[in-house]
XYZ file of C-alpha atoms in Angstrom:
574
model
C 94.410 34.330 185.204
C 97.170 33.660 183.128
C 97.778 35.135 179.508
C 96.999 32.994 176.591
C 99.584 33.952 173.604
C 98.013 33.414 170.633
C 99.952 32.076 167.843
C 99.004 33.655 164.401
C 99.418 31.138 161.554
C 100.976 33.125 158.577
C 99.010 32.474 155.234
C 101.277 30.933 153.022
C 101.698 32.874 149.605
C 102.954 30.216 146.555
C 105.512 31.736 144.511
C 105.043 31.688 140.905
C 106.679 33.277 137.427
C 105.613 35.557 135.592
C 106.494 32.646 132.679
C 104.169 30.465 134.616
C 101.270 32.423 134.347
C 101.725 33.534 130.839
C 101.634 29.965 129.954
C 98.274 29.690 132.331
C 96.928 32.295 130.640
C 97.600 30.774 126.932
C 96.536 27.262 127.593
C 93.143 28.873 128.444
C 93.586 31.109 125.101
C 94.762 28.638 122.988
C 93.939 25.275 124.104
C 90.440 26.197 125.916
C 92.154 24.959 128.894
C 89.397 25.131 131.946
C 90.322 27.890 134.188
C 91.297 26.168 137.276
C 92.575 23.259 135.610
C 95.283 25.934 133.934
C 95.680 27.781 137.158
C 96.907 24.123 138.676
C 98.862 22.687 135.855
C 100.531 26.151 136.042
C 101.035 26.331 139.893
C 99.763 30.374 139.407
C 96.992 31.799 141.720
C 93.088 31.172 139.880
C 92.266 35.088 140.592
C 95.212 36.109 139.060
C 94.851 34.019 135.723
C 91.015 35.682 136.139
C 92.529 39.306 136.605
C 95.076 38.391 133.039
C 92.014 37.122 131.283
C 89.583 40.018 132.442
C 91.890 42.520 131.207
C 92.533 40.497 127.921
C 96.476 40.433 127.970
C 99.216 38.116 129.734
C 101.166 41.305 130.745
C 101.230 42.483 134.189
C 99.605 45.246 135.257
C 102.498 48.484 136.017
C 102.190 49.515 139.457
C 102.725 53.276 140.137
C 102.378 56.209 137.992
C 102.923 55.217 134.141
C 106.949 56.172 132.635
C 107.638 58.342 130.413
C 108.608 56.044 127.837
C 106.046 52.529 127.330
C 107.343 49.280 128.110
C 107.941 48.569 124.457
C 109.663 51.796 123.975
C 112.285 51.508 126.832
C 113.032 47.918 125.490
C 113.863 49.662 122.204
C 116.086 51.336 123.921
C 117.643 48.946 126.260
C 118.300 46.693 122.420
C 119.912 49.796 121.108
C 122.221 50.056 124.300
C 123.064 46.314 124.196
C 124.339 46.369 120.312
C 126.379 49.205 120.893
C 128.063 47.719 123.815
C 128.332 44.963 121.480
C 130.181 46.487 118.633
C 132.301 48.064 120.363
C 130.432 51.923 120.750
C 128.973 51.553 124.604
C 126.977 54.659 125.756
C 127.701 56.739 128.998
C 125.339 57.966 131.355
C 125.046 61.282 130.172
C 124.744 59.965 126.677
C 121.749 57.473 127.480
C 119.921 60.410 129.471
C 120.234 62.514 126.388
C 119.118 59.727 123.761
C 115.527 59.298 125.903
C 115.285 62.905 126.035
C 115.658 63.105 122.338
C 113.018 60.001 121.870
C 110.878 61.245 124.380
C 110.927 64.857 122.112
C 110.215 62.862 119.398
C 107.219 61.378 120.395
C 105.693 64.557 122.197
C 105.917 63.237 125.137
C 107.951 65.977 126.996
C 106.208 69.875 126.681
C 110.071 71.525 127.070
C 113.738 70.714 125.936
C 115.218 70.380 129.119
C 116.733 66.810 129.876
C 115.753 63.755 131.793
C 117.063 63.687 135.424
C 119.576 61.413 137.037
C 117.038 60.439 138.975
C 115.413 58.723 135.968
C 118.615 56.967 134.749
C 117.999 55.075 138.316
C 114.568 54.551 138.218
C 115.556 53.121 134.492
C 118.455 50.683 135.247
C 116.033 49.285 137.912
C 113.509 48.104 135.861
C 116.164 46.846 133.348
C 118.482 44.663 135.689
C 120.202 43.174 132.372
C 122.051 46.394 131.931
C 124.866 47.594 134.084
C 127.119 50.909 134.559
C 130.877 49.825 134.414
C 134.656 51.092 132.998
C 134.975 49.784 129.348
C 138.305 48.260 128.286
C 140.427 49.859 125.803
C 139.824 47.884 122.203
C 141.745 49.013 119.548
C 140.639 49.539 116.204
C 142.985 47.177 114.538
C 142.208 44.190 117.185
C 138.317 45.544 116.758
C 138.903 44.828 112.780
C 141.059 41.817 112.817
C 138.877 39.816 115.166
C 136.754 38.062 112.781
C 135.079 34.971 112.698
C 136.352 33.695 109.151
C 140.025 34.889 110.688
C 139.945 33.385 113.846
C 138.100 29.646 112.322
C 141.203 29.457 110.047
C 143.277 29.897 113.147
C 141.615 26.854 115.129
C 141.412 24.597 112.023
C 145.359 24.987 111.217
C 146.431 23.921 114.559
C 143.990 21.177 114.888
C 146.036 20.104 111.742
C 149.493 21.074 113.767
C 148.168 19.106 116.685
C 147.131 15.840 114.843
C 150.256 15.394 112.375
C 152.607 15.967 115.552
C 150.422 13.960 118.070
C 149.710 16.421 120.498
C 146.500 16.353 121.150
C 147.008 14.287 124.175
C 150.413 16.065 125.386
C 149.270 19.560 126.962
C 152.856 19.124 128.506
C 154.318 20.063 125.203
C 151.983 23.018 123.982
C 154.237 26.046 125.707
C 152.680 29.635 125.047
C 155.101 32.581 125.301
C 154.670 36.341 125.974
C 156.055 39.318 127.253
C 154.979 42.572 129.217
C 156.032 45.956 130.006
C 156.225 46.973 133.408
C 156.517 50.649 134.897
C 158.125 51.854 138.257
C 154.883 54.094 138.389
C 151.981 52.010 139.780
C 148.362 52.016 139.800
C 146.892 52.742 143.102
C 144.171 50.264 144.366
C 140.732 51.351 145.630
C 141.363 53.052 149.115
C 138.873 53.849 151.800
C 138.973 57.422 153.106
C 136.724 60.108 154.451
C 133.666 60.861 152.725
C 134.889 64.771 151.761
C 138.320 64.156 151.811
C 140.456 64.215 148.580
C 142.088 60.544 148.565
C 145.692 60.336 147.325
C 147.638 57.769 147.043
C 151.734 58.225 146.324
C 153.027 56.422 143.889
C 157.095 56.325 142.511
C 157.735 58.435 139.169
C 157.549 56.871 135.629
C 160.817 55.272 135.024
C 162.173 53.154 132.319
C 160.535 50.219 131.326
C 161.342 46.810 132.242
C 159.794 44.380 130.014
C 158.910 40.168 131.130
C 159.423 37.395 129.185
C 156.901 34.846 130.525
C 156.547 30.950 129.237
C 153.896 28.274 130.301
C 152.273 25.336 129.341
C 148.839 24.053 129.505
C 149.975 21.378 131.950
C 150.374 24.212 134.333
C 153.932 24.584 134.796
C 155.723 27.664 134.200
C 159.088 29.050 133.541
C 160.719 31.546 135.707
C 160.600 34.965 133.788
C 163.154 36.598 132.012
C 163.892 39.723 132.566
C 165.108 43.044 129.968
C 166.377 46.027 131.463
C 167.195 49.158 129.722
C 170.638 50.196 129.832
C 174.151 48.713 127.803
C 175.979 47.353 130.727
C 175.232 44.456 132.522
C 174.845 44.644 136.218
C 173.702 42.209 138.179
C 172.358 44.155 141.458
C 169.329 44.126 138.885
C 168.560 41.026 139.764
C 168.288 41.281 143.640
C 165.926 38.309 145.165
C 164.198 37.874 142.125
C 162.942 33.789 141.615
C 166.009 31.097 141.409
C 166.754 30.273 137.626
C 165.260 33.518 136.575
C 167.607 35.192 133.599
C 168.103 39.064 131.968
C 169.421 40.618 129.238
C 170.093 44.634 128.606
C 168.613 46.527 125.223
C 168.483 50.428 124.620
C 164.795 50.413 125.060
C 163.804 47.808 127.876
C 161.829 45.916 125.511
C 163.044 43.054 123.578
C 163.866 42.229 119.894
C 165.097 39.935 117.645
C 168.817 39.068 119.644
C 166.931 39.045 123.084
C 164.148 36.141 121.682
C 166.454 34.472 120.249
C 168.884 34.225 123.238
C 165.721 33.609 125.399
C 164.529 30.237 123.374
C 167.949 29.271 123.360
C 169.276 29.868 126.861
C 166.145 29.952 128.747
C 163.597 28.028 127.424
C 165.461 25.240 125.527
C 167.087 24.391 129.436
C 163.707 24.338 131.202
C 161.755 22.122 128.485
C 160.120 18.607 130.271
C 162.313 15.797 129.240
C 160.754 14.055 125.663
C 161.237 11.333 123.281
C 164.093 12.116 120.664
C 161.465 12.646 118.068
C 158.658 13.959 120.007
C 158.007 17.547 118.652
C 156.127 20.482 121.179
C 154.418 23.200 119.989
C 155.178 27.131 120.935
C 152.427 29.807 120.494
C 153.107 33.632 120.345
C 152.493 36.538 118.883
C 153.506 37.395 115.018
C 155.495 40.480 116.325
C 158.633 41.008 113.621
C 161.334 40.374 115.809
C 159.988 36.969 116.841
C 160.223 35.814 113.460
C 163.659 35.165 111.090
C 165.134 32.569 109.015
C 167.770 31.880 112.209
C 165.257 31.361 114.909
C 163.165 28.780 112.777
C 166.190 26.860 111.668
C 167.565 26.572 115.296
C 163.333 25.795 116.044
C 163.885 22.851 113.298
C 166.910 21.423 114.679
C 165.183 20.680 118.167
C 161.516 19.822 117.243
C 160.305 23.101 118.084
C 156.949 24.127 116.058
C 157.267 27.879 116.161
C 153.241 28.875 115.708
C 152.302 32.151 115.259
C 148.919 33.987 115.959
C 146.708 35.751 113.594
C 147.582 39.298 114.052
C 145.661 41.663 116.684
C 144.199 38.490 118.203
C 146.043 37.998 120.977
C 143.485 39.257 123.858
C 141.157 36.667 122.687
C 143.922 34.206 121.361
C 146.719 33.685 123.314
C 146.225 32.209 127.052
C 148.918 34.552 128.782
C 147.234 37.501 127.495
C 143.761 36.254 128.146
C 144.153 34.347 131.893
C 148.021 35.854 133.064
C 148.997 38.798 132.458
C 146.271 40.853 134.133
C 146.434 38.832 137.826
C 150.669 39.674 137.416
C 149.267 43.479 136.944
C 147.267 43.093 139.633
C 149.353 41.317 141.880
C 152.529 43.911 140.855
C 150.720 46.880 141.932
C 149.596 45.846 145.282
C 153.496 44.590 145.860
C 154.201 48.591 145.010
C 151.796 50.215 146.804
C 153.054 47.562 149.898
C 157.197 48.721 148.700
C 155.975 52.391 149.385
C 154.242 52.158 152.538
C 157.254 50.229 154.290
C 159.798 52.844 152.465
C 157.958 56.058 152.774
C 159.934 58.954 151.098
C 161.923 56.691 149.031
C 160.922 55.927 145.287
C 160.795 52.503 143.531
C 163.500 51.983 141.060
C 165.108 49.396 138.693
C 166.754 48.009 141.113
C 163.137 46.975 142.881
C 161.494 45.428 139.827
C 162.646 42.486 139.092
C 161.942 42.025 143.213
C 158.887 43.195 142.936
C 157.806 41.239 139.455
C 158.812 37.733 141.114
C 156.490 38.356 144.171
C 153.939 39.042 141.575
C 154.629 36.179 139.045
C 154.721 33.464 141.795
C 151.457 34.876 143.063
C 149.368 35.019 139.140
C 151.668 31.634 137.762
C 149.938 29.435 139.717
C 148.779 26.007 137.593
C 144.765 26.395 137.766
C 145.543 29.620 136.268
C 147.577 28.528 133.655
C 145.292 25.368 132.456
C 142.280 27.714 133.111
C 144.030 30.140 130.572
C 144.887 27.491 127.573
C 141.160 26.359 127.861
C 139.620 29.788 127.861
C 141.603 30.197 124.741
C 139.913 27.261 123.207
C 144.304 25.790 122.956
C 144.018 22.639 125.167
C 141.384 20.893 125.018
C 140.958 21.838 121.575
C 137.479 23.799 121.132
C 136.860 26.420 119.181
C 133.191 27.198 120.400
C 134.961 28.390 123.807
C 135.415 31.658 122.020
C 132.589 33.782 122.590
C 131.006 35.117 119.644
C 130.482 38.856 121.134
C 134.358 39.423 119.949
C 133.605 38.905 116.406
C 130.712 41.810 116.556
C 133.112 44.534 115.825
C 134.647 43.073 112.665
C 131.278 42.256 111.725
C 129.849 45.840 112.148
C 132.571 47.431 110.615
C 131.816 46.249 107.127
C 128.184 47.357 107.346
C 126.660 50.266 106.003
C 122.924 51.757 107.868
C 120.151 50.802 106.762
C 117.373 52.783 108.286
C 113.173 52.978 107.023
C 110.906 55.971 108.609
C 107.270 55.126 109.342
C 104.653 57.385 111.340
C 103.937 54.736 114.064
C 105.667 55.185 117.833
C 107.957 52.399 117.909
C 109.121 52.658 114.122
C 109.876 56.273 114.688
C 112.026 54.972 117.934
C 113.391 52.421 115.594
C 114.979 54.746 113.010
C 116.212 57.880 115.501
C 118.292 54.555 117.425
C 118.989 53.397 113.955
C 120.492 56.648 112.808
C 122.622 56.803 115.961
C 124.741 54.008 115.091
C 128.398 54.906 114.060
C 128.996 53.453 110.922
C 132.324 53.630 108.723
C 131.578 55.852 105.762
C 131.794 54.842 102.162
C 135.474 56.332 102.003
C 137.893 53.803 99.806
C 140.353 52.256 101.755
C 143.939 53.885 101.827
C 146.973 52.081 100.544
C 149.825 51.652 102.249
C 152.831 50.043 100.286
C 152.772 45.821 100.770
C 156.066 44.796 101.587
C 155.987 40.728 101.083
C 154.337 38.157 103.401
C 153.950 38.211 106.867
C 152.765 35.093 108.251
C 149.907 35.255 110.766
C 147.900 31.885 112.301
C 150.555 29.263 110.879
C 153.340 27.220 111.981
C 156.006 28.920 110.509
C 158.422 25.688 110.705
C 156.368 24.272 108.138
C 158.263 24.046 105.060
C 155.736 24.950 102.915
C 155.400 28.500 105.294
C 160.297 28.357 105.361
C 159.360 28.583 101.907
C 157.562 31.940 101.783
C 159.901 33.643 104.284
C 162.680 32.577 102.057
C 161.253 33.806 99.514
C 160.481 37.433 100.733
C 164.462 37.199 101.776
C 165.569 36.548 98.317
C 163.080 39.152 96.908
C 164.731 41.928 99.647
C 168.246 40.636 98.246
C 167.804 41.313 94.756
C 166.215 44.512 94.838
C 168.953 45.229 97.248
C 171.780 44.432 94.028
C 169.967 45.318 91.331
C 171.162 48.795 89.767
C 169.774 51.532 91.872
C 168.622 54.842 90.346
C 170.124 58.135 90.662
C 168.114 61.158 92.171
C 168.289 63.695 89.547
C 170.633 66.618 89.732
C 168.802 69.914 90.230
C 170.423 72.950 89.389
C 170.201 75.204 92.863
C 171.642 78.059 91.007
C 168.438 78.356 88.972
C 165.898 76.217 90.281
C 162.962 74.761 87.932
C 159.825 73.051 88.632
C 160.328 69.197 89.610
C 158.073 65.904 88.823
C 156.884 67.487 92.644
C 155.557 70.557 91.851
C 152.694 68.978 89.318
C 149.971 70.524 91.198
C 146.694 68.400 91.659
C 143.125 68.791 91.436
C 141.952 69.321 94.386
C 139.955 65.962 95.677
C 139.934 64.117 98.906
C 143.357 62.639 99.687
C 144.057 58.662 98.288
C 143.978 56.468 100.982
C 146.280 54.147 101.519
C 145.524 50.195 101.702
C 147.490 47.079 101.748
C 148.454 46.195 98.603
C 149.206 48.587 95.356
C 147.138 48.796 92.328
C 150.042 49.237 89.901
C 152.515 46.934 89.976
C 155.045 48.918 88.110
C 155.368 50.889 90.806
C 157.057 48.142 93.305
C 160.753 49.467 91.574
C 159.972 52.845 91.779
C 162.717 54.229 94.561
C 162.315 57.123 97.355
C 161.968 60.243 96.334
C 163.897 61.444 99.048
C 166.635 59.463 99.333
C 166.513 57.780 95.770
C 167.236 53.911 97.005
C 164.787 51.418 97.526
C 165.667 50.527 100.641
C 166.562 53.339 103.376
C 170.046 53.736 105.033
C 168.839 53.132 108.119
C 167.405 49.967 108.103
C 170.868 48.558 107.251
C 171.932 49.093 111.103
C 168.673 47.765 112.774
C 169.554 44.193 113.882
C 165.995 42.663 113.904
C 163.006 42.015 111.298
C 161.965 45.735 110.068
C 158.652 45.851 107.745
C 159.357 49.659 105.777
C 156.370 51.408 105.198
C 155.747 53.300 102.481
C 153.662 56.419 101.735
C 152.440 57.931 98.508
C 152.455 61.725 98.167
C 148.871 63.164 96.818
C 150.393 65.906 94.914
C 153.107 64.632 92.950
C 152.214 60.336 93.362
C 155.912 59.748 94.432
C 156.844 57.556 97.021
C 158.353 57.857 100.377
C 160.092 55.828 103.197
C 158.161 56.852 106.202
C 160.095 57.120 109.809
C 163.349 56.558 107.831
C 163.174 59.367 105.198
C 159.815 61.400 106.309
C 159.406 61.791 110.456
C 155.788 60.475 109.648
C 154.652 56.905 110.822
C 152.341 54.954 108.426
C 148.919 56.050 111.248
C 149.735 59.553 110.739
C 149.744 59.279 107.292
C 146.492 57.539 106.896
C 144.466 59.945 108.905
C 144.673 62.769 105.567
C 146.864 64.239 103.470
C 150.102 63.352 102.945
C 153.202 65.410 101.306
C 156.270 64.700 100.325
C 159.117 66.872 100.755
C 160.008 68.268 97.772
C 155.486 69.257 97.717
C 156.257 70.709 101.236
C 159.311 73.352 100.212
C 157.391 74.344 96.955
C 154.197 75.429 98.504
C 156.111 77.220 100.852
C-alpha cells in the first residue's frame, strides 16, 4: 500500500506592532474599549492584550535574564550618547563602556570596580539599533562656532534678495559656484582584502608638493574643465600631459593659489567658458570669503561683465557651498583609486607632478558628472532656493557652545543618572573671550559687487592708506651702553593672561605702532601681492602691541592658547 504524505498546514501567526498593541491596550484603559473589540480594531492577538492588562502595563515583558542597567536607565544613556554626537563631542567605545560602569557604580549595582565587558557593549548596541559605531569627521572649532542658525538665515535671506533683483531664480544656468582643492602625490589606500593574520600594506608614492584644483560648476549641471596650480616658477608644459581638452595652469611658490592666480582664472578661464546671455543678463558666482579672492580689481573687472561676486559666511562652506558639500569628496575618492591603479601598473616607480594633472582629469570627469552637480546646489539649499534643506543638527555646535551646565542632584535612580550624564558634558568655561586686534571689515554672506558692500571695501582701503602716510613714530633710542628699564619691563600682577577677541576695547589704541618694529604696518606685507589681514597681539606684561608672523614668529592660534610676550618682556626676564 502506497504512502500517504501528509501535508501539515502551517498556523498562520498575524504580525502586529508593538504601537498596535499599546494602543489596544489604552483604548481598553482609557476608553473602556471591550476587550476583543480593542484586540480587532487593533489587529493585536486577544491573549496578548489579556497578558498587557493582567500585568497592568503596555510594556513588553524582557525575555532573558534582567540587564544591568533598567530599560529607562540605558535610554538615559543612549539620550546622553545622541547629544554628544550632536554637539560635536561623540563617545568611543571604550569611553561608553566606562560611563555605564561609572552609572552602574553609582547605583550599586556592580559589588567591584572592574569594568563592563566588550561583550556588553554588543549585547547593548543590539537592543539600541538607533545607535551605530563609525569614524567621525574632522569639525573644526571655528566651522563648529560659526555654523549658526541666526548666521546661516542671514545667508539664505540675502541671496534670495540677490536672486530676485537680478532675476535668477529661474536661470540655474547662471548661478556658477567655484572652489579649489589641494591634492597630494601621497594617496590614501582603499579597503583591501587580505589574510586574516597577515599585516596588509598597501604602497603608496611619497608626499610631494601640492598641486591645488580650481573647479567651477553650475546648478544646471555643466562644469568647467579644472584649472590647474603647480608649484614651481617656470612654466613647463609636460605638466599638463593628457589632462581634459581646454583645461588651463598657472605656477605659484606654494602650489596653492592667491590673489594673481583667481584673478587670471575668472578672467582667462571662466569668463571664456560662460553659456552665451543677454547683454544685460547678470549670473551669480558663489565662493568662499578667502582674502585673496577678494580686492577692489577683481570686483571692478566682476562689474564690468555682470558678474555678482557672492561670498559665503565664513567657516560655512561644508554645509554652504555645493562643491564642498556634493564634489569634492567623490574627486577624492575617485583620485585615489586612479593612484592606487598608477602604482599597480608602474610598480617600483613613484607618482609625481608630472602624473597629477593625469591623474586629477580621470578623477574630475568621473565626480563632475551633472546629477552630481544639481544634486550638490540643492543639498546646499542654492537652486531651488530652500533654506529648510539644511539640516538643523549643524547648528547644534554653535548652539552648545554658548551654554553653560546646568545640573540638579536628587536621591531617585534616574535623577542620579541624569546629573552624573549631565556633569559629563564638555562645556566652555566662563573664561572672557581673548582679543585679537580688528583690522576693518571683511565681508562674509554678501554680494560684494553691491555698491553699498564696494563701499565698505573702499573704505577699509582708504583707512589702510592714511595710516600708511600719516607721520609714523619713532622707536625710542635706548642707550646699550647703560641699559635702563623700558615701558617692557613694568612687571604685572600675576593673573590669568587677557584673552584676545575681535574687536578692542580702547579705541585709542588703533594708532598705537609695533613695539618691535615701531610702524603700523610691517615691512613685509609691502611685498605680498594679495589681500593680507595683519594680526595683532597684545603683550600681558607690558600691554604693547605686536605684529604677529611679521615681527613675532607667533601666529594669532598660538597666541590665544595663553600667555603671550613680547620681545623686549622675553630678553628682560631672561
Amino acid at each position: 500500500m502506497a504512502k500517504i504524505r501528509k501535508h501539515h498546514q502551517r498556523r498562520y501567526r498575524s504580525t502586529y506592532s508593538e504601537e498596535d498593541i499599546r494602543r489596544a491596550y489604552w483604548l481598553v484603559k482609557k476608553q473602556k474599549v471591550a476587550i476583543r473589540r480593542a484586540a480587532w480594531r487593533c489587529g493585536v492577538p486577544v491573549q496578548s492584550l489579556r497578558d498587557r492588562l493582567s500585568r497592568g502595563t503596555d510594556t513588553r515583558r524582557p525575555l532573558g535574564s534582567p540587564t544591568l542597567l533598567t530599560r529607562d536607565e540605558e535610554s538615559k544613556l543612549v539620550e546622553h550618547i545622541l547629544k554628544l554626537s550632536v554637539i560635536g563631542y561623540p563617545l568611543s567605545k571604550k569611553e561608553i563602556i566606562g560611563l555605564a560602569t561609572e552609572t552602574a557604580l553609582l547605583l550599586g549595582r556592580k559589588p567591584d570596580e572592574s569594568r563592563l565587558s566588550r561583550r556588553w557593549f554588543e549585547r547593548f548596541m543590539k537592543r539600541w539599533p538607533q545607535l551605530r559605531l563609525a569614524k567621525a569627521q574632522k569639525l573644526s572649532l571655528k566651522r563648529a562656532s560659526a555654523t549658526s542658525e541666526e548666521t546661516v538665515g542671514r545667508y539664505f535671506d540675502e541671496l534670495s534678495e540677490i536672486l530676485t533683483k537680478y532675476n535668477l531664480t529661474n536661470r540655474p544656468d547662471l548661478i556658477f559656484n567655484v572652489d579649489e582643492s589641494g591634492f597630494q602625490t601621497e594617496h590614501q589606500p582603499p579597503k583591501v582584502v587580505g589574510g586574516r593574520h597577515s599585516k596588509l600594506n598597501s604602497i603608496t608614492s611619497e608626499r610631494g608638493a601640492i598641486t591645488t584644483v580650481l573647479a567651477c560648476g553650475n546648478a544646471a549641471g555643466h562644469f568647467l574643465h579644472p584649472y590647474f596650480v603647480f608649484k614651481g616658477k617656470k612654466r613647463d608644459d609636460r605638466l599638463m600631459n593628457e589632462v581634459l581638452h581646454g583645461s588651463k595652469f598657472s605656477m605659484s611658490d606654494t602650489g596653492w593659489s592667491n590673489g594673481d592666480i583667481f584673478r587670471t582664472f575668472i578672467e582667462d578661464h571662466f569668463l571664456h567658458s560662460l553659456p552665451k546671455r543677454d547683454a544685460n543678463q547678470h549670473m551669480l558666482l558663489l565662493y568662499d570669503g578667502h582674502s585673496s579672492h577678494i580686492s577692489l580689481e577683481l570686483i571692478e573687472m566682476a562689474k564690468r561683465h555682470k558678474i555678482i561676486l557672492f561670498v559665503l559666511p565664513p567657516h560655512t562652506s561644508h554645509v554652504l557651498q555645493p562643491l564642498d558639500v556634493g564634489i569634492f569628496q567623490p574627486v577624492k575618492c575617485f583620485f585615489h583609486q586612479e593612484c592606487q591603479k598608477e602604482m599597480r601598473r608602474r610598480p617600483a616607480e613613484r607618482i609625481t607632478r608630472y602624473d597629477m594633472g593625469r591623474l586629477i582629469s580621470r578623477a574630475y570627469l568621473s565626480a563632475f558628472t551633472p546629477l552630481n552637480l544639481i544634486k550638490a546646489f540643492k543639498a546646499t539649499g542654492v537652486f531651488p532656493l530652500n533654506p529648510d534643506v539644511i539640516n538643523k543638527e549643524h547648528f547644534e555646535p554653535a548652539k552648545h557652545l554658548n551654554k553653560r551646565r546646568k545640573v540638579t542632584s536628587s536621591a531617585e535612580d534616574i535623577q542620579q543618572v541624569d546629573t552624573l550624564l549631565n556633569s559629563k558634558i564638555p562645556v566652555p568655561d566662563d573664561t572672557p573671550a581673548k582679543k585679537v586686534r580688528n583690522m576693518g571689515y571683511r565681508p562674509g554672506g554678501v554680494a560684494i559687487t553691491e555698491d553699498k558692500i564696494i563701499l565698505k571695501i573702499k573704505k577699509v582701503y582708504e583707512d589702510k592708506e592714511q595710516k600708511k602716510n600719516k607721520g609714523k613714530k619713532e622707536p625710542a633710542k635706548r642707550n646699550i651702553s647703560q641699559p635702563q628699564a623700558g615701558p617692557s619691563s613694568v612687571v604685572g600682577t600675576s593673573k590669568q593672561p587677557e584673552v584676545r577677541g575681535d574687536t578692542m576695547e580702547d579705541e585709542d589704541e588703533q594708532d598705537i605702532p609695533c613695539c618691535a618694529c615701531g610702524h603700523f604696518y610691517p615691512e613685509g606685507l609691502r611685498r605680498l601681492t594679495y589681500l593680507k589681514i595683519v594680526d595683532w597681539a597684545k603683550c600681558d606684561n607690558c600691554s604693547h602691541w605686536v605684529h604677529l608672523e611679521f615681527c613675532h614668529a607667533m601666529t594669532a592660534d598660538m597666541a590665544a592658547r595663553g600667555s603671550f610676550r613680547c620681545h623686549h618682556c622675553i630678553r628682560q626676564e631672561e
